[in-house]
PDB file of C-alpha atoms in Angstrom:
ATOM      1  CA  UNK A  24     133.159   3.081 -45.694  1.00  0.00           C
ATOM      2  CA  UNK A  25     132.899   1.382 -49.071  1.00  0.00           C
ATOM      3  CA  UNK A  26     129.318   0.272 -48.374  1.00  0.00           C
ATOM      4  CA  UNK A  27     128.281   3.820 -47.506  1.00  0.00           C
ATOM      5  CA  UNK A  28     129.583   5.035 -50.861  1.00  0.00           C
ATOM      6  CA  UNK A  29     127.817   2.298 -52.808  1.00  0.00           C
ATOM      7  CA  UNK A  30     124.520   2.681 -50.945  1.00  0.00           C
ATOM      8  CA  UNK A  31     124.274   6.454 -50.676  1.00  0.00           C
ATOM      9  CA  UNK A  32     121.166   8.241 -51.952  1.00  0.00           C
ATOM     10  CA  UNK A  33     121.136   8.521 -55.739  1.00  0.00           C
ATOM     11  CA  UNK A  34     118.930  10.014 -58.358  1.00  0.00           C
ATOM     12  CA  UNK A  35     118.207   7.626 -61.223  1.00  0.00           C
ATOM     13  CA  UNK A  36     119.999   8.860 -64.339  1.00  0.00           C
ATOM     14  CA  UNK A  37     117.064   7.865 -66.521  1.00  0.00           C
ATOM     15  CA  UNK A  38     113.623   6.619 -65.567  1.00  0.00           C
ATOM     16  CA  UNK A  39     112.760   3.079 -66.540  1.00  0.00           C
ATOM     17  CA  UNK A  40     109.131   2.207 -67.128  1.00  0.00           C
ATOM     18  CA  UNK A  41     108.959   1.239 -63.442  1.00  0.00           C
ATOM     19  CA  UNK A  42     110.445   4.573 -62.421  1.00  0.00           C
ATOM     20  CA  UNK A  43     108.273   6.544 -64.799  1.00  0.00           C
ATOM     21  CA  UNK A  44     105.155   4.848 -63.446  1.00  0.00           C
ATOM     22  CA  UNK A  45     106.079   5.614 -59.841  1.00  0.00           C
ATOM     23  CA  UNK A  46     107.902   8.936 -60.271  1.00  0.00           C
ATOM     24  CA  UNK A  47     104.724  10.939 -59.788  1.00  0.00           C
ATOM     25  CA  UNK A  48     104.105   9.213 -56.452  1.00  0.00           C
ATOM     26  CA  UNK A  49     107.585   9.906 -55.135  1.00  0.00           C
ATOM     27  CA  UNK A  50     107.117  13.558 -54.196  1.00  0.00           C
ATOM     28  CA  UNK A  51     103.762  12.855 -52.564  1.00  0.00           C
ATOM     29  CA  UNK A  52     105.264  10.141 -50.405  1.00  0.00           C
ATOM     30  CA  UNK A  53     107.855  12.465 -48.957  1.00  0.00           C
ATOM     31  CA  UNK A  54     105.111  14.910 -47.987  1.00  0.00           C
ATOM     32  CA  UNK A  55     102.516  12.489 -46.600  1.00  0.00           C
ATOM     33  CA  UNK A  56     104.844   9.968 -44.976  1.00  0.00           C
ATOM     34  CA  UNK A  57     103.263   6.987 -46.728  1.00  0.00           C
ATOM     35  CA  UNK A  58     105.704   4.613 -48.348  1.00  0.00           C
ATOM     36  CA  UNK A  59     105.308   2.369 -51.393  1.00  0.00           C
ATOM     37  CA  UNK A  60     107.752   0.021 -53.029  1.00  0.00           C
ATOM     38  CA  UNK A  61     109.152   0.734 -56.493  1.00  0.00           C
ATOM     39  CA  UNK A  62     106.231  -1.117 -58.079  1.00  0.00           C
ATOM     40  CA  UNK A  63     103.449   0.706 -56.217  1.00  0.00           C
ATOM     41  CA  UNK A  64     102.648  -1.752 -53.404  1.00  0.00           C
ATOM     42  CA  UNK A  65     102.349  -0.355 -49.893  1.00  0.00           C
ATOM     43  CA  UNK A  66     105.147  -1.185 -47.485  1.00  0.00           C
ATOM     44  CA  UNK A  67     104.356  -2.146 -43.901  1.00  0.00           C
ATOM     45  CA  UNK A  68     106.660  -2.491 -40.938  1.00  0.00           C
ATOM     46  CA  UNK A  69     107.863  -6.118 -40.714  1.00  0.00           C
ATOM     47  CA  UNK A  70     107.225  -6.893 -44.409  1.00  0.00           C
ATOM     48  CA  UNK A  71     110.122  -8.074 -46.607  1.00  0.00           C
ATOM     49  CA  UNK A  72     111.493  -6.467 -49.772  1.00  0.00           C
ATOM     50  CA  UNK A  73     113.862  -7.594 -52.507  1.00  0.00           C
ATOM     51  CA  UNK A  74     116.083  -5.315 -54.576  1.00  0.00           C
ATOM     52  CA  UNK A  75     115.482  -5.823 -58.292  1.00  0.00           C
ATOM     53  CA  UNK A  76     117.996  -3.386 -59.784  1.00  0.00           C
ATOM     54  CA  UNK A  77     121.509  -2.038 -59.210  1.00  0.00           C
ATOM     55  CA  UNK A  78     123.918  -3.260 -56.530  1.00  0.00           C
ATOM     56  CA  UNK A  79     121.772  -4.444 -53.596  1.00  0.00           C
ATOM     57  CA  UNK A  80     120.421  -7.622 -55.230  1.00  0.00           C
ATOM     58  CA  UNK A  81     123.384  -9.618 -53.921  1.00  0.00           C
ATOM     59  CA  UNK A  82     122.422  -8.718 -50.349  1.00  0.00           C
ATOM     60  CA  UNK A  83     119.247 -10.766 -50.491  1.00  0.00           C
ATOM     61  CA  UNK A  84     115.992  -9.726 -48.862  1.00  0.00           C
ATOM     62  CA  UNK A  85     115.559  -6.915 -46.350  1.00  0.00           C
ATOM     63  CA  UNK A  86     112.996  -6.607 -43.577  1.00  0.00           C
ATOM     64  CA  UNK A  87     111.244  -3.256 -43.161  1.00  0.00           C
ATOM     65  CA  UNK A  88     111.873  -2.191 -39.566  1.00  0.00           C
ATOM     66  CA  UNK A  89     110.522   1.379 -39.364  1.00  0.00           C
ATOM     67  CA  UNK A  90     108.561   3.631 -41.751  1.00  0.00           C
ATOM     68  CA  UNK A  91     108.346   7.303 -40.910  1.00  0.00           C
ATOM     69  CA  UNK A  92     108.090  10.581 -42.839  1.00  0.00           C
ATOM     70  CA  UNK A  93     108.658   8.954 -46.237  1.00  0.00           C
ATOM     71  CA  UNK A  94     111.808   7.167 -45.037  1.00  0.00           C
ATOM     72  CA  UNK A  95     112.300   3.512 -44.189  1.00  0.00           C
ATOM     73  CA  UNK A  96     114.798   1.553 -42.141  1.00  0.00           C
ATOM     74  CA  UNK A  97     115.586  -1.756 -43.844  1.00  0.00           C
ATOM     75  CA  UNK A  98     117.405  -4.615 -42.112  1.00  0.00           C
ATOM     76  CA  UNK A  99     119.555  -6.810 -44.356  1.00  0.00           C
ATOM     77  CA  UNK A 100     120.445 -10.000 -42.399  1.00  0.00           C
ATOM     78  CA  UNK A 101     124.201 -10.291 -42.152  1.00  0.00           C
ATOM     79  CA  UNK A 102     124.749  -6.692 -43.286  1.00  0.00           C
ATOM     80  CA  UNK A 103     122.727  -4.467 -40.967  1.00  0.00           C
ATOM     81  CA  UNK A 104     120.257  -1.578 -41.008  1.00  0.00           C
ATOM     82  CA  UNK A 105     120.098   1.052 -43.738  1.00  0.00           C
ATOM     83  CA  UNK A 106     117.776   4.049 -44.096  1.00  0.00           C
ATOM     84  CA  UNK A 107     116.348   4.843 -47.522  1.00  0.00           C
ATOM     85  CA  UNK A 108     113.974   7.422 -48.929  1.00  0.00           C
ATOM     86  CA  UNK A 109     111.585   7.122 -51.874  1.00  0.00           C
ATOM     87  CA  UNK A 110     114.290   7.955 -54.445  1.00  0.00           C
ATOM     88  CA  UNK A 111     116.491   5.156 -53.094  1.00  0.00           C
ATOM     89  CA  UNK A 112     113.586   2.686 -53.078  1.00  0.00           C
ATOM     90  CA  UNK A 113     112.973   3.383 -56.785  1.00  0.00           C
ATOM     91  CA  UNK A 114     116.677   3.392 -57.662  1.00  0.00           C
ATOM     92  CA  UNK A 115     117.256  -0.050 -56.124  1.00  0.00           C
ATOM     93  CA  UNK A 116     113.916  -1.361 -57.426  1.00  0.00           C
ATOM     94  CA  UNK A 117     112.792  -2.448 -53.961  1.00  0.00           C
ATOM     95  CA  UNK A 118     109.771  -4.711 -54.295  1.00  0.00           C
ATOM     96  CA  UNK A 119     107.611  -6.134 -51.530  1.00  0.00           C
ATOM     97  CA  UNK A 120     107.785  -9.925 -51.321  1.00  0.00           C
ATOM     98  CA  UNK A 121     106.870 -12.800 -49.020  1.00  0.00           C
ATOM     99  CA  UNK A 122     109.528 -14.560 -46.934  1.00  0.00           C
ATOM    100  CA  UNK A 123     109.812 -17.008 -44.084  1.00  0.00           C
ATOM    101  CA  UNK A 124     110.926 -15.905 -40.603  1.00  0.00           C
ATOM    102  CA  UNK A 125     114.588 -16.229 -41.575  1.00  0.00           C
ATOM    103  CA  UNK A 126     114.274 -14.027 -44.672  1.00  0.00           C
ATOM    104  CA  UNK A 127     114.188 -16.737 -47.342  1.00  0.00           C
ATOM    105  CA  UNK A 128     111.857 -15.752 -50.178  1.00  0.00           C
ATOM    106  CA  UNK A 129     108.776 -17.966 -50.503  1.00  0.00           C
ATOM    107  CA  UNK A 130     108.278 -19.547 -53.925  1.00  0.00           C
ATOM    108  CA  UNK A 131     105.542 -21.668 -55.445  1.00  0.00           C
ATOM    109  CA  UNK A 132     105.913 -25.406 -54.705  1.00  0.00           C
ATOM    110  CA  UNK A 133     108.351 -24.758 -51.843  1.00  0.00           C
ATOM    111  CA  UNK A 134     108.106 -27.075 -48.818  1.00  0.00           C
ATOM    112  CA  UNK A 135     107.664 -25.311 -45.463  1.00  0.00           C
ATOM    113  CA  UNK A 136     107.431 -26.402 -41.836  1.00  0.00           C
ATOM    114  CA  UNK A 137     105.713 -24.547 -39.007  1.00  0.00           C
ATOM    115  CA  UNK A 138     107.323 -24.213 -35.583  1.00  0.00           C
ATOM    116  CA  UNK A 139     104.909 -26.876 -34.288  1.00  0.00           C
ATOM    117  CA  UNK A 140     106.109 -29.327 -36.963  1.00  0.00           C
ATOM    118  CA  UNK A 141     103.306 -29.174 -39.525  1.00  0.00           C
ATOM    119  CA  UNK A 142     104.583 -29.540 -43.091  1.00  0.00           C
ATOM    120  CA  UNK A 143     103.044 -27.776 -46.033  1.00  0.00           C
ATOM    121  CA  UNK A 144     103.670 -26.617 -49.549  1.00  0.00           C
ATOM    122  CA  UNK A 145     103.407 -23.084 -50.914  1.00  0.00           C
ATOM    123  CA  UNK A 146     100.610 -23.123 -53.464  1.00  0.00           C
ATOM    124  CA  UNK A 147     100.533 -19.435 -54.417  1.00  0.00           C
ATOM    125  CA  UNK A 148     102.564 -16.323 -53.549  1.00  0.00           C
ATOM    126  CA  UNK A 149     101.764 -12.627 -54.070  1.00  0.00           C
ATOM    127  CA  UNK A 150     103.502  -9.575 -52.642  1.00  0.00           C
ATOM    128  CA  UNK A 151     101.116  -9.494 -49.653  1.00  0.00           C
ATOM    129  CA  UNK A 152     100.266 -13.124 -48.845  1.00  0.00           C
ATOM    130  CA  UNK A 153     101.019 -16.778 -49.482  1.00  0.00           C
ATOM    131  CA  UNK A 154      98.620 -19.709 -49.728  1.00  0.00           C
ATOM    132  CA  UNK A 155     100.082 -22.740 -47.994  1.00  0.00           C
ATOM    133  CA  UNK A 156      98.516 -26.195 -48.216  1.00  0.00           C
ATOM    134  CA  UNK A 157      98.869 -28.459 -45.164  1.00  0.00           C
ATOM    135  CA  UNK A 158      97.727 -31.829 -46.481  1.00  0.00           C
ATOM    136  CA  UNK A 159      95.929 -33.987 -43.915  1.00  0.00           C
ATOM    137  CA  UNK A 160      95.573 -31.283 -41.276  1.00  0.00           C
ATOM    138  CA  UNK A 161      91.780 -30.901 -41.261  1.00  0.00           C
ATOM    139  CA  UNK A 162      91.336 -27.999 -43.642  1.00  0.00           C
ATOM    140  CA  UNK A 163      93.877 -25.684 -42.080  1.00  0.00           C
ATOM    141  CA  UNK A 164      95.059 -24.540 -45.508  1.00  0.00           C
ATOM    142  CA  UNK A 165      94.841 -20.845 -46.131  1.00  0.00           C
ATOM    143  CA  UNK A 166      96.392 -17.468 -46.582  1.00  0.00           C
ATOM    144  CA  UNK A 167      99.226 -16.442 -44.300  1.00  0.00           C
TER     145      UNK A 167
END
């Protein structure tokens, strides 16, 4: 019950520069069904987001499960599924990010291991891809 009160839909009391930049897109998203993060990047089902403002930052990353009619279902590991609209996405500052299969955010110079045992290092990370270098594996470096 307490979580529902904290996470309920809210209107931002004042628009930050992020909110001001994206506020014009908000109404259009609810009409067209397309969904962007608070910073303008498109959200896709199965991508990961991080909350950059207000109370959700302590929850860690969330995986986008379903996007439909301007709403999104976000799965927070250990907490569960929550449905948010465009206003909520802007309020919580949800930003698309890259993560491993367990929901740990990828960072530059991080060591990673594939399920077949190959080890690599994250060379570069953007909100839509990561470049991972697998030294000694015959040029299998690349974007993932």
